[in-house]
Every structure is written in structure tokens, then in C-alpha cells.
């Protein structure tokens, strides 16, 4: 809802500033990821960083805030890992001033849900709104049940409030996290927590890499596949077949998929012999020209990073088509510390380079869906 600033009680004290924000569980690892994502995203303006707290980032946007949120929400994991998501258009100097302004702005006969930050401000604002005579006269009810409108209000550094008012439809369709207020919501990525990692990794590949993978029939080898989140995600895409390598059981419904085979072996045991168990399985699943289709190797095995790259992943790259893509979760272990993480990531990079993977193609990313002690490596086997 846009407001005519001329109608405000003290128009000098309110500026139009489009902003978006997100709050999340306070921990350093999530705040680093949200900070990087929001500051580097094309839909935001990093020069207007309104707030950067350990559990909340609020930033200006040159776009309509709802459009900016649509763009930010494209990234898998963005809304899933968050608490509330905020949008708004105004910044008012002073909490009392904001209270004066908002009483006149909330529509007559409306029922208003309030989203506040920080949580301590929420109670204070709700109490003040409940006491407002103007709101009573205007038959405005502050309530989370069957609301018609959403009031967003974030108190920054105890003196400025950035805020916005939206209809309930705008809230439900563009601001709410998927599943908010709906206990029966079915998420599109719903197999297990791990599944979001592969969805997010695929998003982060370049357009050329995505084209190389998905424009023609593709065979994926999924190492450490059980119970099957990554395999299920990829097997659901068109023209994709999957060989799931894991000594553990896959979810039974995956075993009925015509485009998926489970090699119930350790990855070390699918590469010995001539032909290897992997080659036999690939030919059965994709025909004799399977070598042209094998362009994606993914690994989420829960071993120490160096072991999983050296012993599980690299032996499987020899059949991978030149130009083929690698997606590997690096499980860095607990209590490794920042230096330990850097050391392990560097060791993995060296292993990949020694095995002939081009250094420029190796990207280490910290996905929203990674845990605190995980990173994901994306890399590409060189073309001949
Ligand atoms: C975190 S789970 C993988 C989850 C999977 N990505 C998903 O989406 O369901 C790690 C898996 O790695 C497997 N694993 C560990 N060592 C392995 C090895 N040497 N070869 C193949 N799989 C292995 C484990 O059996 C386990 O099922």
C-alpha cells in the first residue's frame, strides 16, 4: 500500500525507502550466508544497508520490494532457512512518530497482522496499537486471525522504524514463507533435508553448464545416495537417468522408477574389474552409448572430505564425459574451526587439480542447505 507522504503528520520525518529483510535463528553461520546473499544480490542496493544484526539483515532495494522478494525467493533454501521475511517502503525517524503516522494509515475496518523486528519491539508496538483511540474509532483490529492486512515494522537502532503495509493476499502470495500458517503445506522439495542441497547446487551452475547437462539425455552417478533425496530429485527431471551407489537401502518407492538403478555397493567397489559394475549398470540403464550421457557425478557420502574425494569421487571421474560436472558435499567435521575448514577445502582443491580438474572450474560454495560444517564443491572435468 503506497502512502501519500504529503498526508503524514510530520512529513519531514518519513522518507520513502524500499527495503527487504529477513530474520533467522541467531548463529554466525546463517548470518554470514544471509548477509552475503542479500548484499550481493542484483535486486538489492548494498549502499543502503539498514541493519545487520546476528539474526537479521535489512537492506534497500531499487525495485518494488515485493518484486525484490520474488527474486530473492528464487534461490532454494532462502526462505526455508529463514524466520520472518520483511518488505516495506518507508523509514520514519522516531518510534513515537511512527505510531502517530500508522494510526491514520491503516485502512478503516481492517484486521491487521503485525510482523515486527526485534521481538522485544513486537510486544511494545502491539500494546501501543491496542491503546490507540484512533484505531478504535476507525474500527481497526490488531489480530493475527483472518487478517485483511499486514503491517511490517522494524525498529532500527532504537530510533528509526522502517515499515510497510500490505494486503493479506500480498502477504500470503509474496511475503509469507512457504507453509506459514498452513500445517498441511506440501513443500516442492520434501524428500529429506539433503534434497535441498542438490536443488540449490544445480541452481548455482552456470547457464552453459546447465545446458550441457540438461539439454540432452543425462546419466547421473549419485555416490552416497541413500536414502535417496538427491537421486529422487534428479530422476524426476526429464531425460535424466540415475545410478544410485550406496551400500545402504534406498527408499523403496525409488526402486520402482524405470530411470533409476541402485548399485548396492560401496563406491570403491563399483570401479574394479572389466567391465566394472558401474559400466554394466550404465549400459543396462542407458544403452551402449551411455558414455556420452554420463555428464554428472554427485557425492554426498558422509566420510571425511579428503577420503570421499580421493577414494569415492575421483575413481568415478575416469568414465565421466569431458566437460562433465562434479557436485560434492564436503563434510568438514565438528570443531574444525575456520582455519581447519580452509585447510580441508584447500586439500580437496589440490586433490582435484592433481587429478586433472581445471582450477578455474572449482568453486566452493556455502549453500543455505549446507550445515555449519559443510561446504559444496562444484567443478568441471576439462574438455579434451
Ligand atoms: C548423508 S547420506 C546421503 C543422503 C543423500 N544425498 C540423500 O539425499 O538422501 C550419506 C550416505 O553416504 C553413504 N556412504 C558412506 N560411505 C560410502 C561409500 N564408501 N560408498 C558409498 N556410499 C557411502 C552412507 O551409506 C549414507 O547413506
Short mmCIF file of C-alpha atoms and ligand atoms in Angstrom, two decimals:
data_model
loop_
_atom_site.label_atom_id
_atom_site.label_comp_id
_atom_site.label_asym_id
_atom_site.label_seq_id
_atom_site.Cartn_x
_atom_site.Cartn_y
_atom_site.Cartn_z
CA UNK A 1 0.00 0.00 0.00
CA UNK A 2 1.60 3.29 -1.06
CA UNK A 3 1.07 6.31 1.16
CA UNK A 4 0.91 9.92 0.05
CA UNK A 5 3.70 11.38 2.16
CA UNK A 6 2.04 14.79 1.98
CA UNK A 7 -0.73 13.42 4.23
CA UNK A 8 1.61 12.44 7.03
CA UNK A 9 1.51 14.27 10.35
CA UNK A 10 5.15 15.28 10.08
CA UNK A 11 6.21 14.61 6.55
CA UNK A 12 9.80 15.73 7.23
CA UNK A 13 10.29 12.67 9.40
CA UNK A 14 9.37 9.97 6.89
CA UNK A 15 11.30 9.00 3.78
CA UNK A 16 10.36 6.58 1.03
CA UNK A 17 12.90 3.77 1.08
CA UNK A 18 12.10 0.43 -0.48
CA UNK A 19 13.58 -2.35 1.62
CA UNK A 20 13.56 -6.10 2.10
CA UNK A 21 14.76 -8.05 5.09
CA UNK A 22 14.95 -11.44 6.65
CA UNK A 23 15.44 -12.70 10.14
CA UNK A 24 16.75 -16.11 11.11
CA UNK A 25 18.00 -18.17 14.00
CA UNK A 26 20.91 -16.34 15.56
CA UNK A 27 24.09 -18.10 14.56
CA UNK A 28 27.19 -16.88 12.81
CA UNK A 29 26.99 -19.38 10.00
CA UNK A 30 23.46 -18.42 8.90
CA UNK A 31 24.04 -14.68 9.29
CA UNK A 32 27.14 -14.91 7.07
CA UNK A 33 25.15 -16.67 4.34
CA UNK A 34 22.18 -14.26 4.51
CA UNK A 35 24.47 -11.25 4.63
CA UNK A 36 26.42 -12.40 1.55
CA UNK A 37 23.30 -13.35 -0.37
CA UNK A 38 21.43 -10.13 0.33
CA UNK A 39 24.39 -7.83 -0.20
CA UNK A 40 25.50 -9.50 -3.44
CA UNK A 41 22.06 -9.98 -4.97
CA UNK A 42 21.21 -7.91 -8.03
CA UNK A 43 17.82 -6.99 -6.55
CA UNK A 44 19.25 -5.13 -3.56
CA UNK A 45 21.22 -1.95 -3.06
CA UNK A 46 24.21 -2.68 -0.78
CA UNK A 47 24.72 1.07 -0.24
CA UNK A 48 21.52 1.09 1.81
CA UNK A 49 22.29 -1.49 4.46
CA UNK A 50 19.65 -0.61 7.05
CA UNK A 51 20.50 -3.26 9.57
CA UNK A 52 22.96 -6.08 10.02
CA UNK A 53 22.30 -7.97 13.24
CA UNK A 54 23.38 -11.53 14.07
CA UNK A 55 19.80 -12.63 13.41
CA UNK A 56 18.51 -10.12 10.84
CA UNK A 57 19.57 -8.35 7.67
CA UNK A 58 17.57 -5.43 6.23
CA UNK A 59 18.68 -3.81 3.01
CA UNK A 60 17.41 -1.26 0.48
CA UNK A 61 16.22 -2.25 -2.96
CA UNK A 62 15.85 -0.22 -6.15
CA UNK A 63 12.87 -2.44 -7.07
CA UNK A 64 9.37 -2.76 -5.77
CA UNK A 65 10.09 -4.69 -2.53
CA UNK A 66 7.69 -7.50 -3.44
CA UNK A 67 9.44 -7.97 -6.77
CA UNK A 68 12.80 -7.99 -4.96
CA UNK A 69 11.44 -10.68 -2.63
CA UNK A 70 10.21 -12.73 -5.61
CA UNK A 71 13.76 -12.59 -6.99
CA UNK A 72 15.42 -13.47 -3.68
CA UNK A 73 12.99 -16.33 -3.16
CA UNK A 74 14.15 -17.97 -6.39
CA UNK A 75 17.11 -19.38 -4.52
CA UNK A 76 16.31 -22.73 -2.94
CA UNK A 77 16.92 -22.53 0.78
CA UNK A 78 16.43 -18.75 1.09
CA UNK A 79 13.01 -18.87 2.69
CA UNK A 80 13.36 -22.34 4.18
CA UNK A 81 16.21 -21.35 6.46
CA UNK A 82 14.64 -18.04 7.44
CA UNK A 83 12.27 -16.86 10.14
CA UNK A 84 10.18 -13.90 9.03
CA UNK A 85 10.67 -12.20 5.72
CA UNK A 86 10.07 -8.43 5.56
CA UNK A 87 9.26 -5.87 2.90
CA UNK A 88 8.33 -2.22 3.10
CA UNK A 89 8.62 1.27 1.65
CA UNK A 90 9.08 3.82 4.43
CA UNK A 91 11.55 4.90 7.09
CA UNK A 92 10.33 7.13 9.92
CA UNK A 93 12.54 8.90 12.46
CA UNK A 94 11.36 8.02 15.94
CA UNK A 95 9.18 5.29 17.30
CA UNK A 96 6.52 7.69 18.61
CA UNK A 97 6.37 9.43 15.27
CA UNK A 98 5.84 6.10 13.52
CA UNK A 99 2.99 5.28 15.89
CA UNK A 100 1.33 8.62 15.13
CA UNK A 101 1.61 8.09 11.38
CA UNK A 102 0.49 4.50 11.23
CA UNK A 103 -2.77 5.10 13.13
CA UNK A 104 -4.03 7.21 10.22
CA UNK A 105 -2.73 4.92 7.53
CA UNK A 106 -4.20 1.56 8.50
CA UNK A 107 -7.44 1.22 6.47
CA UNK A 108 -10.84 1.66 8.12
CA UNK A 109 -12.43 -1.61 9.29
CA UNK A 110 -9.25 -3.58 8.67
CA UNK A 111 -7.93 -6.55 10.64
CA UNK A 112 -4.18 -6.21 10.86
CA UNK A 113 -1.49 -8.84 11.43
CA UNK A 114 1.80 -7.32 12.64
CA UNK A 115 5.32 -8.51 11.74
CA UNK A 116 7.93 -6.85 13.89
CA UNK A 117 11.63 -6.93 14.49
CA UNK A 118 13.23 -7.19 17.01
CA UNK A 119 10.93 -9.46 19.05
CA UNK A 120 11.17 -7.06 22.01
CA UNK A 121 9.63 -4.32 19.86
CA UNK A 122 6.71 -6.54 18.97
CA UNK A 123 5.08 -6.51 22.42
CA UNK A 124 5.65 -2.81 22.84
CA UNK A 125 4.12 -1.95 19.46
CA UNK A 126 1.16 -4.28 19.93
CA UNK A 127 0.42 -2.75 23.33
CA UNK A 128 0.59 0.76 21.88
CA UNK A 129 -1.63 -0.11 18.93
CA UNK A 130 -4.16 -1.71 21.29
CA UNK A 131 -4.32 1.52 23.28
CA UNK A 132 -4.83 3.73 20.22
CA UNK A 133 -8.11 5.68 20.22
CA UNK A 134 -7.77 6.48 16.53
CA UNK A 135 -7.61 2.79 15.64
CA UNK A 136 -10.70 2.10 17.78
CA UNK A 137 -12.62 4.90 16.07
CA UNK A 138 -11.54 3.55 12.67
CA UNK A 139 -12.60 0.01 13.68
CA UNK A 140 -9.10 -1.31 13.06
CA UNK A 141 -8.44 -4.56 14.88
CA UNK A 142 -4.89 -5.78 15.50
CA UNK A 143 -5.11 -9.54 15.23
CA UNK A 144 -3.34 -12.48 13.61
CA UNK A 145 -6.62 -14.27 12.90
CA UNK A 146 -8.31 -13.78 9.49
CA UNK A 147 -6.40 -10.56 8.84
CA UNK A 148 -7.06 -8.29 5.88
CA UNK A 149 -3.69 -6.53 6.07
CA UNK A 150 -0.10 -6.99 7.19
CA UNK A 151 1.84 -4.26 8.96
CA UNK A 152 5.62 -4.71 8.77
CA UNK A 153 7.61 -2.67 11.29
CA UNK A 154 11.29 -2.96 12.12
CA UNK A 155 12.85 -0.83 14.80
CA UNK A 156 16.42 0.01 13.81
CA UNK A 157 18.97 1.20 16.37
CA UNK A 158 16.18 2.29 18.77
CA UNK A 159 15.35 5.41 16.80
CA UNK A 160 14.16 4.70 13.27
CA UNK A 161 11.33 2.45 12.14
CA UNK A 162 11.19 1.03 8.64
CA UNK A 163 7.77 -0.16 7.71
CA UNK A 164 5.20 -1.10 5.09
CA UNK A 165 1.54 -2.09 4.82
CA UNK A 166 0.37 -4.90 2.55
CA UNK A 167 -2.89 -6.69 1.85
CA UNK A 168 -3.31 -10.20 3.20
CA UNK A 169 -3.19 -11.55 -0.36
CA UNK A 170 0.17 -9.86 -0.95
CA UNK A 171 1.34 -11.33 2.34
CA UNK A 172 0.22 -14.87 1.51
CA UNK A 173 1.40 -14.88 -2.08
CA UNK A 174 4.65 -12.94 -1.89
CA UNK A 175 5.91 -12.35 1.65
CA UNK A 176 4.99 -15.43 3.70
CA UNK A 177 7.42 -18.32 3.81
CA UNK A 178 6.01 -21.38 2.07
CA UNK A 179 3.94 -23.24 4.62
CA UNK A 180 3.45 -20.31 7.02
CA UNK A 181 0.14 -20.73 8.75
CA UNK A 182 -0.62 -23.96 6.85
CA UNK A 183 0.33 -27.09 8.79
CA UNK A 184 -0.59 -29.26 5.76
CA UNK A 185 1.61 -27.39 3.29
CA UNK A 186 3.43 -29.71 0.88
CA UNK A 187 6.91 -28.42 0.04
CA UNK A 188 8.10 -28.94 -3.51
CA UNK A 189 11.41 -30.22 -2.13
CA UNK A 190 10.19 -32.54 0.53
CA UNK A 191 12.07 -35.85 0.41
CA UNK A 192 14.63 -35.05 3.08
CA UNK A 193 16.82 -32.18 4.25
CA UNK A 194 19.64 -33.30 1.95
CA UNK A 195 17.48 -32.89 -1.12
CA UNK A 196 17.58 -29.10 -0.94
CA UNK A 197 21.38 -29.26 -1.37
CA UNK A 198 21.23 -30.73 -4.84
CA UNK A 199 18.43 -28.37 -5.89
CA UNK A 200 20.46 -25.38 -4.73
CA UNK A 201 23.69 -26.70 -6.30
CA UNK A 202 22.05 -27.14 -9.69
CA UNK A 203 20.79 -23.54 -9.47
CA UNK A 204 24.33 -22.29 -8.91
CA UNK A 205 25.74 -23.90 -12.06
CA UNK A 206 26.34 -21.52 -14.95
CA UNK A 207 23.81 -21.38 -17.78
CA UNK A 208 26.35 -23.12 -20.07
CA UNK A 209 26.81 -25.90 -17.55
CA UNK A 210 23.06 -26.36 -17.13
CA UNK A 211 22.64 -26.53 -20.89
CA UNK A 212 25.47 -29.04 -21.17
CA UNK A 213 23.77 -31.22 -18.55
CA UNK A 214 20.09 -30.97 -19.26
CA UNK A 215 19.67 -30.28 -22.98
CA UNK A 216 20.18 -33.94 -23.90
CA UNK A 217 19.70 -37.28 -22.18
CA UNK A 218 21.76 -37.29 -18.99
CA UNK A 219 23.11 -40.09 -16.82
CA UNK A 220 23.92 -39.09 -13.23
CA UNK A 221 26.03 -41.16 -10.85
CA UNK A 222 25.00 -40.39 -7.26
CA UNK A 223 27.57 -41.60 -4.71
CA UNK A 224 26.39 -41.99 -1.12
CA UNK A 225 22.84 -41.83 -2.41
CA UNK A 226 20.76 -43.41 0.38
CA UNK A 227 18.03 -42.83 1.39
CA UNK A 228 17.66 -41.14 -1.99
CA UNK A 229 16.81 -37.43 -1.81
CA UNK A 230 19.34 -36.34 -4.44
CA UNK A 231 18.57 -39.31 -6.70
CA UNK A 232 14.82 -38.70 -6.45
CA UNK A 233 15.22 -35.01 -7.27
CA UNK A 234 17.25 -35.68 -10.41
CA UNK A 235 15.28 -38.74 -11.53
CA UNK A 236 12.14 -36.56 -11.58
CA UNK A 237 13.67 -34.29 -14.25
CA UNK A 238 13.01 -35.07 -17.88
CA UNK A 239 15.67 -37.01 -19.85
CA UNK A 240 17.59 -37.90 -16.68
CA UNK A 241 18.63 -41.40 -15.53
CA UNK A 242 20.34 -42.05 -12.21
CA UNK A 243 22.65 -44.72 -10.84
CA UNK A 244 22.49 -44.53 -7.06
CA UNK A 245 25.59 -46.00 -5.42
CA UNK A 246 25.28 -46.80 -1.72
CA UNK A 247 25.56 -49.97 0.39
CA UNK A 248 22.58 -48.69 2.43
CA UNK A 249 18.91 -49.06 1.45
CA UNK A 250 17.12 -46.55 -0.77
CA UNK A 251 13.52 -45.58 -0.03
CA UNK A 252 11.53 -48.48 -1.54
CA UNK A 253 9.45 -46.28 -3.90
CA UNK A 254 12.63 -45.21 -5.72
CA UNK A 255 13.36 -48.81 -6.68
CA UNK A 256 10.29 -48.85 -8.95
CA UNK A 257 11.49 -45.92 -11.06
CA UNK A 258 12.36 -47.11 -14.59
CA UNK A 259 15.12 -44.49 -14.93
CA UNK A 260 16.93 -45.35 -11.67
CA UNK A 261 19.22 -48.24 -10.67
CA UNK A 262 20.52 -48.89 -7.19
CA UNK A 263 24.07 -50.27 -7.07
CA UNK A 264 24.00 -51.54 -3.52
CA UNK A 265 27.77 -51.40 -3.12
CA UNK A 266 30.42 -49.14 -1.70
CA UNK A 267 31.66 -46.65 -4.28
CA UNK A 268 35.14 -48.20 -4.05
CA UNK A 269 33.64 -51.49 -5.29
CA UNK A 270 31.87 -50.22 -8.42
CA UNK A 271 35.04 -49.35 -10.33
CA UNK A 272 37.07 -52.62 -10.18
CA UNK A 273 37.06 -55.28 -12.95
CA UNK A 274 36.41 -55.13 -16.66
CA UNK A 275 33.73 -54.13 -17.30
CA UNK A 276 33.18 -52.51 -13.93
CA UNK A 277 29.85 -52.92 -12.09
CA UNK A 278 29.21 -49.25 -12.86
CA UNK A 279 29.77 -49.74 -16.58
CA UNK A 280 27.46 -52.80 -16.66
CA UNK A 281 24.73 -50.95 -14.82
CA UNK A 282 25.11 -47.83 -17.00
CA UNK A 283 24.83 -49.86 -20.22
CA UNK A 284 21.71 -51.66 -18.90
CA UNK A 285 20.07 -48.39 -17.93
CA UNK A 286 21.08 -46.14 -20.82
CA UNK A 287 22.22 -48.39 -23.67
CA UNK A 288 25.63 -48.80 -25.24
CA UNK A 289 26.15 -45.06 -25.81
CA UNK A 290 25.89 -44.38 -22.06
CA UNK A 291 29.40 -42.85 -22.06
CA UNK A 292 28.04 -39.80 -23.96
CA UNK A 293 25.28 -39.41 -21.36
CA UNK A 294 27.38 -39.72 -18.22
CA UNK A 295 27.95 -36.00 -17.61
CA UNK A 296 27.14 -35.52 -13.90
CA UNK A 297 28.82 -37.09 -10.86
CA UNK A 298 27.48 -36.13 -7.44
CA UNK A 299 28.57 -37.19 -3.97
CA UNK A 300 27.01 -36.60 -0.56
CA UNK A 301 28.76 -39.51 1.21
CA UNK A 302 29.32 -38.98 4.91
CA UNK A 303 33.06 -39.58 5.00
CA UNK A 304 35.89 -37.22 5.78
CA UNK A 305 36.19 -34.88 2.80
CA UNK A 306 39.65 -35.97 1.70
CA UNK A 307 38.71 -39.66 1.82
CA UNK A 308 35.47 -39.15 -0.06
CA UNK A 309 37.11 -37.12 -2.82
CA UNK A 310 40.18 -39.35 -3.18
CA UNK A 311 38.56 -42.77 -2.72
CA UNK A 312 34.96 -42.32 -3.89
CA UNK A 313 34.75 -39.46 -6.36
CA UNK A 314 38.00 -39.36 -8.32
CA UNK A 315 37.97 -43.04 -9.43
CA UNK A 316 34.49 -42.40 -10.89
CA UNK A 317 35.63 -39.44 -12.97
CA UNK A 318 37.54 -41.60 -15.47
CA UNK A 319 34.30 -42.57 -17.29
CA UNK A 320 32.77 -39.08 -16.90
CA UNK A 321 32.44 -37.34 -20.27
CA UNK A 322 34.97 -34.49 -20.74
CA UNK A 323 33.21 -31.28 -19.66
CA UNK A 324 31.19 -33.32 -17.11
CA UNK A 325 30.20 -31.67 -13.82
CA UNK A 326 31.04 -32.69 -10.26
CA UNK A 327 28.94 -31.72 -7.23
CA UNK A 328 30.47 -32.85 -3.96
CA UNK A 329 29.39 -32.15 -0.39
CA UNK A 330 32.42 -31.55 1.81
CA UNK A 331 31.72 -32.82 5.31
CA UNK A 332 34.30 -30.94 7.31
CA UNK A 333 33.73 -32.50 10.73
CA UNK A 334 32.83 -30.89 14.01
CA UNK A 335 35.01 -28.41 15.88
CA UNK A 336 37.32 -27.83 12.93
CA UNK A 337 37.25 -24.05 13.24
CA UNK A 338 37.59 -21.58 10.40
CA UNK A 339 41.25 -22.37 9.73
CA UNK A 340 40.58 -26.11 9.71
CA UNK A 341 37.78 -25.56 7.19
CA UNK A 342 40.07 -23.54 4.91
CA UNK A 343 42.78 -26.19 5.21
CA UNK A 344 40.44 -29.03 4.30
CA UNK A 345 38.85 -27.12 1.43
CA UNK A 346 42.34 -26.34 0.10
CA UNK A 347 43.34 -30.02 0.40
CA UNK A 348 40.29 -31.03 -1.63
CA UNK A 349 41.11 -28.44 -4.26
CA UNK A 350 44.65 -29.80 -4.56
CA UNK A 351 43.33 -33.38 -4.89
CA UNK A 352 41.01 -32.30 -7.70
CA UNK A 353 43.70 -30.30 -9.50
CA UNK A 354 46.17 -33.20 -9.24
CA UNK A 355 43.52 -35.44 -10.79
CA UNK A 356 43.31 -33.10 -13.79
CA UNK A 357 40.30 -30.91 -12.87
CA UNK A 358 40.96 -27.33 -14.00
CA UNK A 359 41.48 -24.95 -11.09
CA UNK A 360 39.27 -22.21 -12.59
CA UNK A 361 36.31 -24.56 -12.68
CA UNK A 362 36.47 -25.34 -8.93
CA UNK A 363 34.01 -23.33 -6.82
CA UNK A 364 33.46 -23.84 -3.12
CA UNK A 365 30.07 -22.56 -2.00
CA UNK A 366 28.25 -22.42 1.30
CA UNK A 367 24.68 -23.31 0.40
CA UNK A 368 21.76 -22.29 2.61
CA UNK A 369 21.08 -26.03 2.74
CA UNK A 370 24.61 -26.91 3.91
CA UNK A 371 25.09 -27.33 7.62
CA UNK A 372 27.55 -25.20 9.56
CA UNK A 373 30.35 -27.66 8.88
CA UNK A 374 29.59 -28.46 5.27
CA UNK A 375 30.50 -26.77 2.03
CA UNK A 376 29.73 -27.81 -1.51
CA UNK A 377 32.23 -28.03 -4.33
CA UNK A 378 31.18 -27.55 -7.93
CA UNK A 379 33.79 -28.38 -10.57
CA UNK A 380 34.11 -29.43 -14.17
CA UNK A 381 36.22 -32.11 -15.89
CA UNK A 382 38.21 -30.42 -18.66
CA UNK A 383 37.18 -30.83 -22.29
CA UNK A 384 39.75 -32.78 -24.30
C1 LIG B 1 24.09 -38.06 4.14
S1 LIG B 1 23.76 -39.60 3.44
C2 LIG B 1 23.34 -39.13 1.82
C3 LIG B 1 21.98 -38.53 1.68
C4 LIG B 1 21.52 -38.46 0.24
N1 LIG B 1 22.27 -37.49 -0.52
C5 LIG B 1 20.06 -38.14 0.13
O1 LIG B 1 19.71 -37.14 -0.49
O2 LIG B 1 19.23 -38.91 0.63
C6 LIG B 1 25.36 -40.27 3.26
C7 LIG B 1 25.39 -41.65 2.63
O3 LIG B 1 26.73 -41.93 2.28
C8 LIG B 1 26.84 -43.34 2.25
N2 LIG B 1 28.26 -43.77 2.18
C9 LIG B 1 29.21 -43.68 3.14
N3 LIG B 1 30.35 -44.27 2.69
C10 LIG B 1 30.10 -44.70 1.43
C11 LIG B 1 30.89 -45.38 0.45
N4 LIG B 1 32.15 -45.72 0.71
N5 LIG B 1 30.31 -45.68 -0.73
C12 LIG B 1 29.02 -45.32 -0.99
N6 LIG B 1 28.24 -44.70 -0.09
C13 LIG B 1 28.77 -44.39 1.10
C14 LIG B 1 26.13 -43.77 3.53
O4 LIG B 1 25.73 -45.12 3.45
C15 LIG B 1 24.95 -42.79 3.54
O5 LIG B 1 23.80 -43.41 3.04
#
